[in-house]
Every structure is written in structure tokens, then in C-alpha cells.
PDB file of C-alpha atoms in Angstrom:
ATOM      1  CA  MET A   1       6.855  16.539  -8.673  1.00 33.00           C
ATOM      2  CA  ARG A   2       3.117  17.217  -8.570  1.00 37.00           C
ATOM      3  CA  VAL A   3       1.255  18.143  -5.406  1.00 40.00           C
ATOM      4  CA  LEU A   4      -0.982  15.435  -3.939  1.00 42.00           C
ATOM      5  CA  TRP A   5      -3.750  15.690  -1.365  1.00 46.00           C
ATOM      6  CA  ILE A   6      -3.207  13.854   1.885  1.00 49.00           C
ATOM      7  CA  CYS A   7      -6.364  13.154   3.794  1.00 48.00           C
ATOM      8  CA  LEU A   8      -7.827  11.228   6.654  1.00 49.00           C
ATOM      9  CA  THR A   9     -11.082   9.451   6.138  1.00 47.00           C
ATOM     10  CA  THR A  10     -13.922   9.522   8.629  1.00 42.00           C
ATOM     11  CA  GLY A  11     -12.902   8.364  12.095  1.00 40.00           C
ATOM     12  CA  LEU A  12     -11.266   9.475  15.325  1.00 38.00           C
ATOM     13  CA  PHE A  13      -7.489   9.532  15.555  1.00 39.00           C
ATOM     14  CA  MET A  14      -4.638  10.988  17.556  1.00 39.00           C
ATOM     15  CA  PHE A  15      -1.061  11.952  16.850  1.00 39.00           C
ATOM     16  CA  ASN A  16       1.499  14.494  18.073  1.00 39.00           C
ATOM     17  CA  LEU A  17       2.097  17.401  15.714  1.00 40.00           C
ATOM     18  CA  VAL A  18       2.194  21.226  15.859  1.00 42.00           C
ATOM     19  CA  SER A  19      -1.155  22.894  16.633  1.00 42.00           C
ATOM     20  CA  GLN A  20      -3.009  25.011  14.063  1.00 54.00           C
ATOM     21  CA  PRO A  21      -6.771  25.704  13.734  1.00 76.00           C
ATOM     22  CA  LEU A  22      -7.172  22.240  12.175  1.00 92.00           C
ATOM     23  CA  GLY A  23      -3.969  20.866  13.619  1.00 94.00           C
ATOM     24  CA  VAL A  24      -1.593  19.973  10.809  1.00 93.00           C
ATOM     25  CA  PHE A  25      -4.265  20.090   8.117  1.00 95.00           C
ATOM     26  CA  ASP A  26      -5.017  22.983   5.753  1.00 95.00           C
ATOM     27  CA  ALA A  27      -8.766  22.352   5.610  1.00 95.00           C
ATOM     28  CA  ALA A  28     -11.559  19.825   5.938  1.00 96.00           C
ATOM     29  CA  THR A  29     -14.190  19.255   3.280  1.00 95.00           C
ATOM     30  CA  ASP A  30     -16.764  16.897   1.835  1.00 95.00           C
ATOM     31  CA  VAL A  31     -15.764  15.055  -1.317  1.00 95.00           C
ATOM     32  CA  GLY A  32     -18.631  14.381  -3.705  1.00 94.00           C
ATOM     33  CA  ASN A  33     -22.081  15.204  -2.416  1.00 91.00           C
ATOM     34  CA  PRO A  34     -22.709  13.057   0.672  1.00 91.00           C
ATOM     35  CA  LYS A  35     -26.256  12.927   2.061  1.00 85.00           C
ATOM     36  CA  LEU A  36     -24.913  13.746   5.541  1.00 87.00           C
ATOM     37  CA  LYS A  37     -22.419  16.613   5.536  1.00 93.00           C
ATOM     38  CA  GLY A  38     -19.279  16.082   7.615  1.00 94.00           C
ATOM     39  CA  ASN A  39     -17.431  17.997  10.310  1.00 94.00           C
ATOM     40  CA  THR A  40     -13.860  18.103  11.653  1.00 95.00           C
ATOM     41  CA  ILE A  41     -12.903  19.231  15.155  1.00 95.00           C
ATOM     42  CA  TYR A  42      -9.343  19.482  16.449  1.00 95.00           C
ATOM     43  CA  ASP A  43      -8.672  19.415  20.202  1.00 95.00           C
ATOM     44  CA  ALA A  44      -5.196  20.937  20.646  1.00 93.00           C
ATOM     45  CA  THR A  45      -5.028  19.999  24.337  1.00 94.00           C
ATOM     46  CA  GLN A  46      -5.493  16.276  23.643  1.00 93.00           C
ATOM     47  CA  GLN A  47      -3.955  16.490  20.140  1.00 91.00           C
ATOM     48  CA  LYS A  48      -6.999  14.615  18.865  1.00 93.00           C
ATOM     49  CA  TYR A  49      -9.177  14.970  15.777  1.00 94.00           C
ATOM     50  CA  THR A  50     -12.848  14.052  15.638  1.00 93.00           C
ATOM     51  CA  ILE A  51     -14.149  13.657  12.097  1.00 91.00           C
ATOM     52  CA  SER A  52     -17.769  12.855  11.364  1.00 89.00           C
ATOM     53  CA  GLY A  53     -19.567  12.291   8.095  1.00 87.00           C
ATOM     54  CA  ALA A  54     -21.214   9.770   5.848  1.00 84.00           C
ATOM     55  CA  GLY A  55     -21.514   9.098   2.159  1.00 86.00           C
ATOM     56  CA  TYR A  56     -21.201   6.632  -0.671  1.00 83.00           C
ATOM     57  CA  ASN A  57     -18.579   3.905  -0.374  1.00 81.00           C
ATOM     58  CA  ILE A  58     -15.010   4.960  -1.286  1.00 85.00           C
ATOM     59  CA  TRP A  59     -14.913   2.511  -4.148  1.00 82.00           C
ATOM     60  CA  PHE A  60     -16.158   2.003  -7.721  1.00 89.00           C
ATOM     61  CA  ASN A  61     -15.601   5.119  -9.870  1.00 93.00           C
ATOM     62  CA  ARG A  62     -16.462   7.910  -7.399  1.00 94.00           C
ATOM     63  CA  ASP A  63     -16.271   8.730  -3.693  1.00 93.00           C
ATOM     64  CA  GLU A  64     -18.368  10.524  -1.066  1.00 93.00           C
ATOM     65  CA  PHE A  65     -16.878  11.214   2.356  1.00 92.00           C
ATOM     66  CA  HIS A  66     -15.619  13.921   4.718  1.00 92.00           C
ATOM     67  CA  TYR A  67     -11.943  14.390   5.477  1.00 85.00           C
ATOM     68  CA  ALA A  68      -9.134  16.613   6.669  1.00 93.00           C
ATOM     69  CA  HIS A  69      -6.431  17.288   4.094  1.00 95.00           C
ATOM     70  CA  LYS A  70      -3.129  18.997   3.386  1.00 95.00           C
ATOM     71  CA  LYS A  71      -1.075  19.414   0.215  1.00 94.00           C
ATOM     72  CA  LEU A  72       2.337  17.735   0.367  1.00 93.00           C
ATOM     73  CA  LYS A  73       5.237  17.368  -2.051  1.00 93.00           C
ATOM     74  CA  GLY A  74       7.954  14.753  -2.109  1.00 96.00           C
ATOM     75  CA  ASP A  75       8.478  11.767   0.132  1.00 97.00           C
ATOM     76  CA  PHE A  76       6.609  11.386   3.415  1.00 97.00           C
ATOM     77  CA  ILE A  77       5.609   9.004   6.184  1.00 97.00           C
ATOM     78  CA  LEU A  78       2.172   9.460   7.792  1.00 96.00           C
ATOM     79  CA  THR A  79       1.311   7.608  11.002  1.00 96.00           C
ATOM     80  CA  ALA A  80      -1.789   7.797  13.197  1.00 94.00           C
ATOM     81  CA  ASP A  81      -3.739   5.821  15.757  1.00 94.00           C
ATOM     82  CA  PHE A  82      -7.414   5.590  14.735  1.00 92.00           C
ATOM     83  CA  ALA A  83     -10.624   4.540  16.512  1.00 89.00           C
ATOM     84  CA  MET A  84     -14.327   4.756  15.699  1.00 87.00           C
ATOM     85  CA  THR A  85     -16.411   6.437  18.389  1.00 83.00           C
ATOM     86  CA  SER A  86     -19.719   4.775  17.463  1.00 80.00           C
ATOM     87  CA  PRO A  87     -20.427   1.202  16.352  1.00 73.00           C
ATOM     88  CA  GLY A  88     -22.394   1.929  13.155  1.00 74.00           C
ATOM     89  CA  SER A  89     -23.709  -0.852  10.940  1.00 76.00           C
ATOM     90  CA  ASP A  90     -22.235  -0.390   7.462  1.00 80.00           C
ATOM     91  CA  PRO A  91     -19.504  -2.992   6.761  1.00 78.00           C
ATOM     92  CA  HIS A  92     -17.720  -0.463   4.518  1.00 80.00           C
ATOM     93  CA  ARG A  93     -17.118   2.173   7.228  1.00 86.00           C
ATOM     94  CA  LYS A  94     -13.405   2.819   7.179  1.00 87.00           C
ATOM     95  CA  TYR A  95     -10.600   4.942   8.496  1.00 90.00           C
ATOM     96  CA  GLY A  96      -7.067   5.527   7.302  1.00 93.00           C
ATOM     97  CA  TRP A  97      -4.836   7.634   5.089  1.00 96.00           C
ATOM     98  CA  MET A  98      -5.526   8.675   1.517  1.00 95.00           C
ATOM     99  CA  VAL A  99      -3.450  10.411  -1.180  1.00 95.00           C
ATOM    100  CA  ARG A 100      -5.603  11.974  -3.938  1.00 95.00           C
ATOM    101  CA  GLU A 101      -4.717  13.766  -7.147  1.00 95.00           C
ATOM    102  CA  SER A 102      -7.495  16.294  -6.379  1.00 95.00           C
ATOM    103  CA  LEU A 103     -10.638  16.886  -4.331  1.00 96.00           C
ATOM    104  CA  ASP A 104     -12.833  15.681  -7.220  1.00 97.00           C
ATOM    105  CA  GLU A 105     -15.131  12.763  -6.361  1.00 96.00           C
ATOM    106  CA  ASP A 106     -13.655  10.614  -9.143  1.00 96.00           C
ATOM    107  CA  ALA A 107      -9.957  11.450  -8.545  1.00 96.00           C
ATOM    108  CA  ALA A 108      -7.231   8.835  -8.741  1.00 95.00           C
ATOM    109  CA  HIS A 109      -6.092   7.908  -5.240  1.00 94.00           C
ATOM    110  CA  MET A 110      -4.083   5.602  -3.005  1.00 93.00           C
ATOM    111  CA  THR A 111      -5.778   4.521   0.239  1.00 93.00           C
ATOM    112  CA  ALA A 112      -4.454   2.664   3.278  1.00 93.00           C
ATOM    113  CA  ALA A 113      -7.596   1.777   5.236  1.00 90.00           C
ATOM    114  CA  TYR A 114      -9.182  -0.404   7.859  1.00 89.00           C
ATOM    115  CA  HIS A 115     -12.826  -1.377   7.210  1.00 86.00           C
ATOM    116  CA  VAL A 116     -14.471  -1.233  10.624  1.00 85.00           C
ATOM    117  CA  GLY A 117     -17.533  -3.309   9.753  1.00 80.00           C
ATOM    118  CA  ASP A 118     -15.850  -6.448   8.409  1.00 80.00           C
ATOM    119  CA  GLY A 119     -12.296  -6.021   9.726  1.00 82.00           C
ATOM    120  CA  LEU A 120     -10.726  -5.873   6.247  1.00 84.00           C
ATOM    121  CA  THR A 121      -7.365  -4.094   6.149  1.00 86.00           C
ATOM    122  CA  ALA A 122      -6.379  -3.107   2.620  1.00 88.00           C
ATOM    123  CA  MET A 123      -4.256  -0.888   0.447  1.00 91.00           C
ATOM    124  CA  GLN A 124      -6.456   0.040  -2.504  1.00 90.00           C
ATOM    125  CA  TRP A 125      -6.279   2.526  -5.342  1.00 91.00           C
ATOM    126  CA  ARG A 126      -7.962   4.050  -8.360  1.00 92.00           C
ATOM    127  CA  VAL A 127      -5.399   4.187 -11.134  1.00 90.00           C
ATOM    128  CA  LEU A 128      -7.075   6.836 -13.313  1.00 94.00           C
ATOM    129  CA  ARG A 129      -9.670   9.545 -12.764  1.00 96.00           C
ATOM    130  CA  GLY A 130     -13.163   8.036 -13.015  1.00 95.00           C
ATOM    131  CA  ALA A 131     -11.863   4.474 -13.249  1.00 94.00           C
ATOM    132  CA  TYR A 132     -13.283   1.645 -11.173  1.00 90.00           C
ATOM    133  CA  MET A 133     -11.118   0.204  -8.456  1.00 84.00           C
ATOM    134  CA  ARG A 134     -10.596  -3.398  -9.493  1.00 74.00           C
ATOM    135  CA  ASP A 135     -11.150  -6.227  -7.075  1.00 66.00           C
ATOM    136  CA  PRO A 136      -8.959  -8.083  -6.253  1.00 64.00           C
ATOM    137  CA  GLU A 137      -6.331  -7.129  -8.855  1.00 69.00           C
ATOM    138  CA  ASP A 138      -5.565  -3.691  -7.434  1.00 70.00           C
ATOM    139  CA  GLU A 139      -5.700  -4.330  -3.702  1.00 74.00           C
ATOM    140  CA  ILE A 140      -3.260  -5.605  -1.126  1.00 79.00           C
ATOM    141  CA  PHE A 141      -4.949  -7.268   1.856  1.00 79.00           C
ATOM    142  CA  PHE A 142      -3.513  -7.834   5.325  1.00 78.00           C
ATOM    143  CA  ASN A 143      -4.407 -10.603   7.764  1.00 77.00           C
ATOM    144  CA  LYS A 144      -4.392  -8.308  10.812  1.00 73.00           C
ATOM    145  CA  ARG A 145      -7.791  -7.588  12.379  1.00 76.00           C
ATOM    146  CA  LYS A 146      -8.739  -4.771  14.748  1.00 81.00           C
ATOM    147  CA  VAL A 147      -6.035  -2.523  13.288  1.00 88.00           C
ATOM    148  CA  ARG A 148      -5.600   0.791  15.033  1.00 90.00           C
ATOM    149  CA  THR A 149      -2.253   2.209  13.883  1.00 94.00           C
ATOM    150  CA  ILE A 150      -1.933   2.848  10.149  1.00 95.00           C
ATOM    151  CA  GLN A 151       1.113   4.209   8.378  1.00 96.00           C
ATOM    152  CA  LEU A 152       1.357   5.270   4.730  1.00 96.00           C
ATOM    153  CA  GLU A 153       4.734   6.109   3.230  1.00 97.00           C
ATOM    154  CA  ARG A 154       5.637   7.503  -0.190  1.00 97.00           C
ATOM    155  CA  ARG A 155       9.194   7.033  -1.390  1.00 97.00           C
ATOM    156  CA  GLY A 156       9.506   8.313  -4.944  1.00 96.00           C
ATOM    157  CA  ALA A 157       6.660   6.680  -6.896  1.00 92.00           C
ATOM    158  CA  THR A 158       6.329   3.757  -4.454  1.00 95.00           C
ATOM    159  CA  TYR A 159       3.828   3.558  -1.600  1.00 94.00           C
ATOM    160  CA  PHE A 160       4.129   1.445   1.536  1.00 95.00           C
ATOM    161  CA  MET A 161       1.407   0.600   4.057  1.00 94.00           C
ATOM    162  CA  ARG A 162       2.148  -0.585   7.583  1.00 94.00           C
ATOM    163  CA  VAL A 163      -0.433  -1.514  10.210  1.00 92.00           C
ATOM    164  CA  ALA A 164      -0.443  -2.507  13.861  1.00 91.00           C
ATOM    165  CA  ASN A 165      -2.922  -3.604  16.470  1.00 86.00           C
ATOM    166  CA  TRP A 166      -3.382  -1.390  19.531  1.00 78.00           C
TER     167      TRP A 166
END
């Protein structure tokens, strides 16, 4: 089974896991070449991550954003409570989980995200490297608004997204 990148998109989130310099993550980096470079801070006492950054929308055929990531193999379940710390104005600001084939800006990926600006909750993906994400054929939308808890599970080749309000 190939190794996939697990990442968290820009936002603030908390969960209980073992402490390392970046908590459970191997590193944090910018994908693509965002105008505003990002930053990740882990507070071991509060078990809280603060991720900041900005870039091009995670959509179309390439991405720009900052995130914390870790390589994983096999099945997994990822769960976190997320919250934005500033209101912002872009309707495409989002937080959530992402599985990428690589750190390349045009990598295939699976994303379970909440769009802070317009309240959209969606599971979306880019099937092939450099391909456009198709709308609405390749998205699964949820009716929940103001989502805070997001879970992404991989079981074999199948992905599941679960969401909950605070």
C-alpha cells in the first residue's frame, strides 16, 4: 500500500495525542507558492495547534495553503475539533482533513472540509494529478452548518467523512 500524506488545512484545532515538537505531525509546510507564507505552532500544554497561512483556493487543478502533515499507511480514523480564530472575508476559507498523494501543488487528494465563509461542508477530491476538481460530480455535500468536529476515515480504498456541530 502506498504512503499518503495526511494534513490539516489552515485553522485552529485541538485533539488529544502524544506530544512531539509538532505534536503528532512530522512537519508543516506551504504547498504551492502562497503569497503569505504559513506557520504552525503546537501548544503541548493545551494540546492545541495554531496554523496560519493564506493562498489560492484548494480547488481547480492546483492548491496553495499551509498545513501540518504526517505520512501514514493503511487504514485510519482522524478526528479533530476545529475553529477559526479570526473572521476573515474569503468565502473559500476552510479547515479540515486532507489526504494527498504528495506535497506537489497539483497532487491528487481527498479532502473533508468545512468552508468557513459560506458554511459549505463537503467531501471533495482531485482524482488525478493536475486534474480539475469537478463540481458537483465529485463532491459530497452535507446539510450541517457551523461544523466544528470533522472525522475522515480510510478503510481499504474507501473514505468516510463524518461531521458534528459543537
